[in-house]
Amino acid sequence: MSEYDFEPLVKEYRGQTHDLTHMGYLCIVDEHSRVLYSVGDPNAVVYYRSSSKPIQALPVIMRGLERKYGLTDEESVILAGSHAGEKFHIAALESIWKKAGLSEDMLCMKPTYPCYVPANEERIREGIPMRRAYHNCSGKHTALMLVQRDMGAEVRDYWKMDAPVQKEVKETILKMAETDHCEIGVDGCGVPVFAVAMKNFAASYKNLACIDTIPDDKLQSAVASFIPRIHQYPWMIRGTGYLCSLLNYDPDIIAKGGANGAYGFGLKKERLGVAFKLKDGTETAWAFIVREILKGLGCLSAETSERLESLHPESIYNDNDTLVGHREACFQVGI
């Protein structure tokens, strides 16, 4: 694979001067996982990062562990989330740990602070120290611990590359992505992270949106049970005012982003899977790219458009809330 197989996705202008170009990949597949549209190489391999979380949570659902421990539907959504450390996120995690007999010190990551600024400011005012719970991946780690224990393995080893739970997560990703191979690295939070071709990344989100295309009956049943919960409690997938939560308010869209510019979403009525990856790792252009794709596909609802506009997808503001530039798409979806 050439390092030059990506193409321009977004141009940014400061004033009327071209200031930045965000390069990357974009891939859209149909219900049969055929590539309908691509920018850059659809065979380029990229890491899901946290975009895999709705998939990584599925072993919990397949094993019925959320029911075994009496988790509410709202609590279960944080197992697939990149939470922002708001009080309701922490309350959900603490409730899960109490019900399941887990503890915060079992998490492998270092203590940190909430990424939602108001929540962190409140923490500072209240004199609360940094905690592992505040890490945006602590929900995913909790899911991994639940499955690791159910498999009869040492809970505290859940993060290791050869842990039984990691093998089950890998198998789940391979099935959802419709591939027999994935690359594996180590994520920022300390657990294995998986990489697949862009077309398979998109296919996995098609499967999250179109459950009848999943050949595995048990996996299909888990997706059918879990995805409606994300739509019912979208604030648990990320937090107040974040793109992932705003998109999942739309019952037609199942979406999740990951670090370093990776994003995936599925469209139920249109029966499509979409994935894109910005090679410079930026997240600032996410809302703009999503809006342009939805507009091009003719499926941008008024409600979702309004939510996206709250994130200023096209406009660029400086630290003083002054409009200083704009974004332009380098692609035009036409399917």
Coordinates of C-alpha atoms in Angstrom, one line a residue:
M1 CA 0.0 0.0 0.0
S2 CA 1.4 3.4 -1.0
E3 CA 1.5 6.2 1.5
Y4 CA 0.1 8.4 -1.2
D5 CA -3.1 6.5 -1.9
F6 CA -5.2 9.0 0.0
E7 CA -6.8 12.2 -1.6
P8 CA -8.1 15.6 -0.5
L9 CA -11.3 15.6 1.5
V10 CA -11.6 19.1 2.9
K11 CA -10.0 22.5 2.2
E12 CA -10.0 25.2 4.9
Y13 CA -9.8 28.9 4.1
R14 CA -8.8 31.7 6.4
G15 CA -10.4 34.7 5.0
Q16 CA -10.2 34.0 1.2
T17 CA -6.8 32.3 1.4
H18 CA -6.5 28.5 1.1
D19 CA -4.9 27.6 4.5
L20 CA -5.2 23.8 5.0
T21 CA -6.1 20.7 3.1
H22 CA -7.2 17.6 5.0
M23 CA -6.3 14.5 3.1
G24 CA -7.8 11.1 3.7
Y25 CA -10.2 8.3 2.6
L26 CA -13.9 8.0 2.2
C27 CA -15.8 4.9 1.4
I28 CA -19.6 4.2 1.0
V29 CA -20.9 0.6 0.6
D30 CA -24.3 -0.7 -0.2
E31 CA -26.3 -3.4 1.6
H32 CA -24.3 -6.1 -0.2
S33 CA -21.0 -4.4 0.9
R34 CA -20.2 -3.3 -2.7
V35 CA -18.2 -0.1 -2.9
L36 CA -20.5 2.6 -4.4
Y37 CA -18.3 5.6 -3.9
S38 CA -14.8 6.2 -2.6
V39 CA -12.2 8.9 -2.2
G40 CA -8.7 7.4 -2.0
D41 CA -8.1 3.6 -1.9
P42 CA -11.0 1.6 -0.4
N43 CA -8.5 -1.1 0.4
A44 CA -6.4 1.2 2.5
V45 CA -6.1 -0.3 6.1
V46 CA -7.0 2.0 9.0
Y47 CA -7.5 1.6 12.7
Y48 CA -11.0 1.9 13.9
R49 CA -9.9 3.4 17.2
S50 CA -13.0 4.1 19.2
S51 CA -15.2 3.7 16.1
S52 CA -15.2 0.0 17.0
K53 CA -16.8 0.5 20.4
P54 CA -20.5 -0.3 19.3
I55 CA -19.1 -3.5 17.9
Q56 CA -16.8 -4.3 20.8
A57 CA -19.7 -4.1 23.2
L58 CA -21.7 -6.8 21.4
P59 CA -20.2 -9.8 23.2
V60 CA -21.7 -8.4 26.4
I61 CA -25.1 -8.4 24.8
M62 CA -24.6 -11.8 23.1
R63 CA -23.8 -13.3 26.5
G64 CA -26.7 -11.5 28.2
L65 CA -24.5 -10.0 30.8
E66 CA -26.3 -6.7 31.0
R67 CA -29.4 -8.6 32.0
K68 CA -27.5 -11.0 34.3
Y69 CA -26.3 -8.0 36.4
G70 CA -29.5 -6.0 36.1
L71 CA -28.0 -3.1 34.1
T72 CA -30.5 -0.6 32.7
D73 CA -30.6 0.0 29.0
E74 CA -29.2 3.5 29.6
E75 CA -26.3 2.1 31.6
S76 CA -25.5 -0.5 28.9
V77 CA -25.0 2.2 26.2
I78 CA -21.9 3.5 28.0
L79 CA -20.2 0.2 27.3
A80 CA -20.0 1.3 23.7
G81 CA -19.3 5.0 24.4
S82 CA -16.5 7.4 24.6
H83 CA -18.0 9.3 27.5
A84 CA -17.1 12.9 28.3
G85 CA -16.9 12.4 32.1
E86 CA -20.2 14.2 32.9
K87 CA -21.8 13.3 36.2
F88 CA -24.4 11.1 34.7
H89 CA -21.6 9.1 32.9
I90 CA -19.8 8.5 36.2
A91 CA -23.0 7.6 38.0
A92 CA -23.7 5.0 35.3
L93 CA -20.2 3.5 35.6
E94 CA -20.3 3.4 39.4
S95 CA -23.7 1.7 39.3
I96 CA -22.5 -1.0 36.8
W97 CA -19.4 -1.7 39.0
K98 CA -21.6 -2.1 42.1
K99 CA -24.1 -4.4 40.4
A100 CA -21.4 -6.5 38.7
G101 CA -19.0 -6.7 41.6
L102 CA -16.2 -4.8 39.8
S103 CA -14.1 -1.9 41.0
E104 CA -12.5 1.1 39.5
D105 CA -9.0 0.0 40.4
M106 CA -9.4 -2.9 38.0
L107 CA -9.2 -0.5 35.0
C108 CA -5.8 -0.6 33.4
M109 CA -5.5 3.1 32.4
K110 CA -4.0 5.9 34.5
P111 CA -6.3 8.4 36.4
T112 CA -7.3 11.4 34.3
Y113 CA -9.8 14.2 34.1
P114 CA -13.1 14.6 32.2
C115 CA -12.8 15.8 28.6
Y116 CA -16.0 17.8 29.0
V117 CA -14.7 21.2 30.1
P118 CA -17.7 22.1 32.4
A119 CA -17.4 18.7 34.1
N120 CA -13.7 19.2 34.7
E121 CA -14.2 22.7 36.0
E122 CA -16.8 21.3 38.5
R123 CA -14.3 18.6 39.5
I124 CA -11.7 21.2 40.3
R125 CA -14.1 23.3 42.3
E126 CA -15.2 20.3 44.3
G127 CA -11.5 19.2 44.9
I128 CA -12.0 15.8 43.3
P129 CA -8.8 14.1 42.2
M130 CA -8.3 12.6 38.8
R131 CA -9.9 9.2 38.4
R132 CA -9.7 6.2 36.0
A133 CA -13.5 6.6 35.7
Y134 CA -13.0 9.9 33.9
H135 CA -11.2 8.2 31.0
N136 CA -13.4 8.2 28.0
C137 CA -12.7 4.5 27.4
S138 CA -13.7 3.3 30.9
G139 CA -17.1 2.1 29.6
K140 CA -15.4 -0.1 27.0
H141 CA -13.0 -1.4 29.5
T142 CA -15.9 -2.3 31.8
A143 CA -17.5 -4.3 29.0
L144 CA -14.2 -6.1 28.4
M145 CA -14.0 -7.0 32.1
L146 CA -17.5 -8.4 32.2
V147 CA -16.8 -10.7 29.2
Q148 CA -13.4 -11.7 30.5
R149 CA -14.9 -12.8 33.8
D150 CA -17.7 -14.6 32.1
M151 CA -15.1 -16.6 30.1
G152 CA -13.6 -17.8 33.4
A153 CA -10.4 -15.8 33.0
E154 CA -8.6 -13.4 35.3
V155 CA -10.5 -10.1 35.1
R156 CA -7.4 -7.9 35.6
D157 CA -5.8 -9.4 32.6
Y158 CA -8.6 -8.2 30.2
W159 CA -6.3 -5.6 28.5
K160 CA -3.7 -8.1 27.4
M161 CA -3.2 -9.0 23.8
D162 CA -3.7 -12.7 24.4
A163 CA -6.7 -12.3 26.8
P164 CA -9.7 -14.5 26.0
V165 CA -12.0 -11.5 25.8
Q166 CA -9.7 -9.9 23.2
K167 CA -10.0 -13.0 21.0
E168 CA -13.8 -12.8 21.2
V169 CA -13.7 -9.1 20.4
K170 CA -11.5 -9.8 17.3
E171 CA -13.9 -12.5 16.1
T172 CA -16.8 -10.1 16.5
I173 CA -15.1 -7.4 14.5
L174 CA -14.1 -9.8 11.7
K175 CA -17.7 -10.9 11.4
M176 CA -19.2 -7.4 11.4
A177 CA -16.5 -6.2 9.0
E178 CA -17.0 -9.2 6.7
T179 CA -13.3 -10.0 6.5
D180 CA -11.0 -12.8 7.6
H181 CA -8.1 -10.5 8.7
C182 CA -7.4 -7.4 10.7
E183 CA -4.3 -5.7 11.9
I184 CA -3.9 -5.3 15.7
G185 CA -2.0 -2.6 17.6
V186 CA -2.3 -1.0 21.0
D187 CA -4.8 1.8 21.6
G188 CA -4.2 4.9 23.6
C189 CA -6.1 3.5 26.5
G190 CA -3.9 0.4 26.7
V191 CA -6.1 -2.3 25.1
P192 CA -5.8 -3.9 21.6
V193 CA -7.0 -1.8 18.7
F194 CA -8.1 -3.2 15.3
A195 CA -7.5 -2.1 11.7
V196 CA -9.4 -3.2 8.6
A197 CA -9.7 -1.9 5.0
M198 CA -11.9 1.1 4.5
K199 CA -14.5 -0.9 2.6
N200 CA -14.7 -3.3 5.6
F201 CA -14.9 -0.4 8.0
A202 CA -17.9 0.9 6.1
A203 CA -19.4 -2.6 5.8
S204 CA -19.3 -3.0 9.6
Y205 CA -21.4 0.1 10.0
K206 CA -23.8 -1.1 7.2
N207 CA -24.3 -4.2 9.3
L208 CA -25.0 -2.1 12.4
A209 CA -27.7 -0.3 10.4
C210 CA -29.0 -3.2 8.4
I211 CA -29.2 -6.1 10.9
D212 CA -30.7 -8.5 8.3
T213 CA -27.4 -8.5 6.4
I214 CA -25.6 -10.1 9.4
P215 CA -25.3 -13.9 8.7
D216 CA -24.7 -14.8 12.3
D217 CA -28.1 -15.2 14.1
K218 CA -26.7 -14.6 17.6
L219 CA -24.8 -11.5 16.5
Q220 CA -27.8 -10.2 14.5
S221 CA -30.0 -10.6 17.6
A222 CA -27.5 -8.7 19.7
V223 CA -27.3 -5.8 17.3
A224 CA -31.1 -5.7 17.1
S225 CA -31.3 -5.4 20.8
F226 CA -28.5 -3.0 21.4
I227 CA -28.8 -0.3 18.6
P228 CA -32.2 1.0 19.7
R229 CA -30.8 1.7 23.1
I230 CA -28.1 4.0 21.6
H231 CA -30.9 5.9 19.9
Q232 CA -32.9 6.1 23.1
Y233 CA -29.9 7.3 25.2
P234 CA -27.5 9.0 22.7
W235 CA -25.9 11.2 25.4
M236 CA -24.3 8.0 26.8
I237 CA -22.4 7.3 23.6
R238 CA -20.4 10.6 24.0
G239 CA -21.9 13.5 25.9
T240 CA -23.5 17.0 25.8
G241 CA -23.0 18.8 22.4
Y242 CA -20.7 16.2 20.8
L243 CA -21.1 15.0 17.2
C244 CA -21.6 11.3 18.0
S245 CA -24.5 12.0 20.4
L246 CA -26.1 14.5 18.1
L247 CA -26.1 12.1 15.2
N248 CA -27.5 9.2 17.2
Y249 CA -30.6 11.2 18.1
D250 CA -31.5 10.4 14.5
P251 CA -33.1 7.0 14.4
D252 CA -31.9 6.5 10.8
I253 CA -28.2 6.9 11.7
I254 CA -25.9 4.8 13.9
A255 CA -22.6 6.6 14.3
K256 CA -19.3 6.6 16.3
G257 CA -16.0 8.3 15.9
G258 CA -12.5 7.3 16.9
A259 CA -9.2 9.1 17.7
N260 CA -7.0 10.4 14.9
G261 CA -9.8 11.2 12.4
A262 CA -11.6 7.9 12.0
Y263 CA -15.4 7.9 11.7
G264 CA -18.1 5.4 10.8
F265 CA -21.9 5.6 10.4
G266 CA -24.6 3.5 9.0
L267 CA -27.9 4.6 7.3
K268 CA -30.9 2.3 7.9
K269 CA -33.5 3.5 5.4
E270 CA -30.8 4.0 2.7
R271 CA -29.1 0.7 3.6
L272 CA -25.6 2.1 3.4
G273 CA -22.4 2.0 5.4
V274 CA -20.0 5.0 5.4
A275 CA -16.5 5.3 6.8
F276 CA -13.9 8.1 6.5
K277 CA -10.5 8.7 7.9
L278 CA -8.5 12.0 7.9
K279 CA -4.8 11.3 7.6
D280 CA -3.8 14.3 9.7
G281 CA -6.0 12.9 12.5
T282 CA -8.1 16.0 12.8
E283 CA -11.6 15.9 14.2
T284 CA -12.5 19.5 13.5
A285 CA -13.8 18.6 10.0
W286 CA -16.0 15.6 11.1
A287 CA -19.3 17.5 11.3
F288 CA -18.7 19.1 7.9
I289 CA -17.8 15.8 6.2
V290 CA -20.9 14.1 7.7
R291 CA -23.2 16.9 6.6
E292 CA -21.8 16.9 3.1
I293 CA -22.2 13.1 2.8
L294 CA -25.8 13.2 4.1
K295 CA -26.7 16.1 1.8
G296 CA -25.2 14.3 -1.2
L297 CA -27.1 11.2 -0.4
G298 CA -30.3 13.2 0.0
C299 CA -30.9 12.0 3.6
L300 CA -30.1 15.0 5.8
S301 CA -33.1 15.5 7.9
A302 CA -34.1 18.9 9.2
E303 CA -33.5 17.9 12.8
T304 CA -30.1 16.4 12.1
S305 CA -29.1 19.4 10.0
E306 CA -30.0 21.7 12.8
R307 CA -28.0 19.7 15.3
L308 CA -25.0 19.7 13.0
E309 CA -25.2 23.4 12.5
S310 CA -24.8 23.9 16.2
L311 CA -21.2 22.6 15.7
H312 CA -20.5 25.2 12.9
P313 CA -19.5 22.6 10.3
E314 CA -18.8 25.0 7.5
S315 CA -17.7 28.0 9.5
I316 CA -14.3 28.4 11.3
Y317 CA -14.2 30.6 14.4
N318 CA -11.2 31.7 16.4
D319 CA -10.8 31.7 20.2
N320 CA -12.7 34.9 20.4
D321 CA -15.8 33.5 18.6
T322 CA -15.0 35.6 15.6
L323 CA -15.8 34.1 12.1
V324 CA -12.4 33.8 10.4
G325 CA -12.8 31.3 7.6
H326 CA -14.8 28.4 6.1
R327 CA -14.5 24.8 4.8
E328 CA -15.1 23.4 1.3
A329 CA -15.5 19.8 0.3
C330 CA -13.1 18.3 -2.2
F331 CA -15.6 15.5 -2.9
Q332 CA -19.1 15.3 -4.2
V333 CA -21.1 12.2 -3.3
G334 CA -23.3 11.0 -6.2
I335 CA -24.9 7.6 -5.9

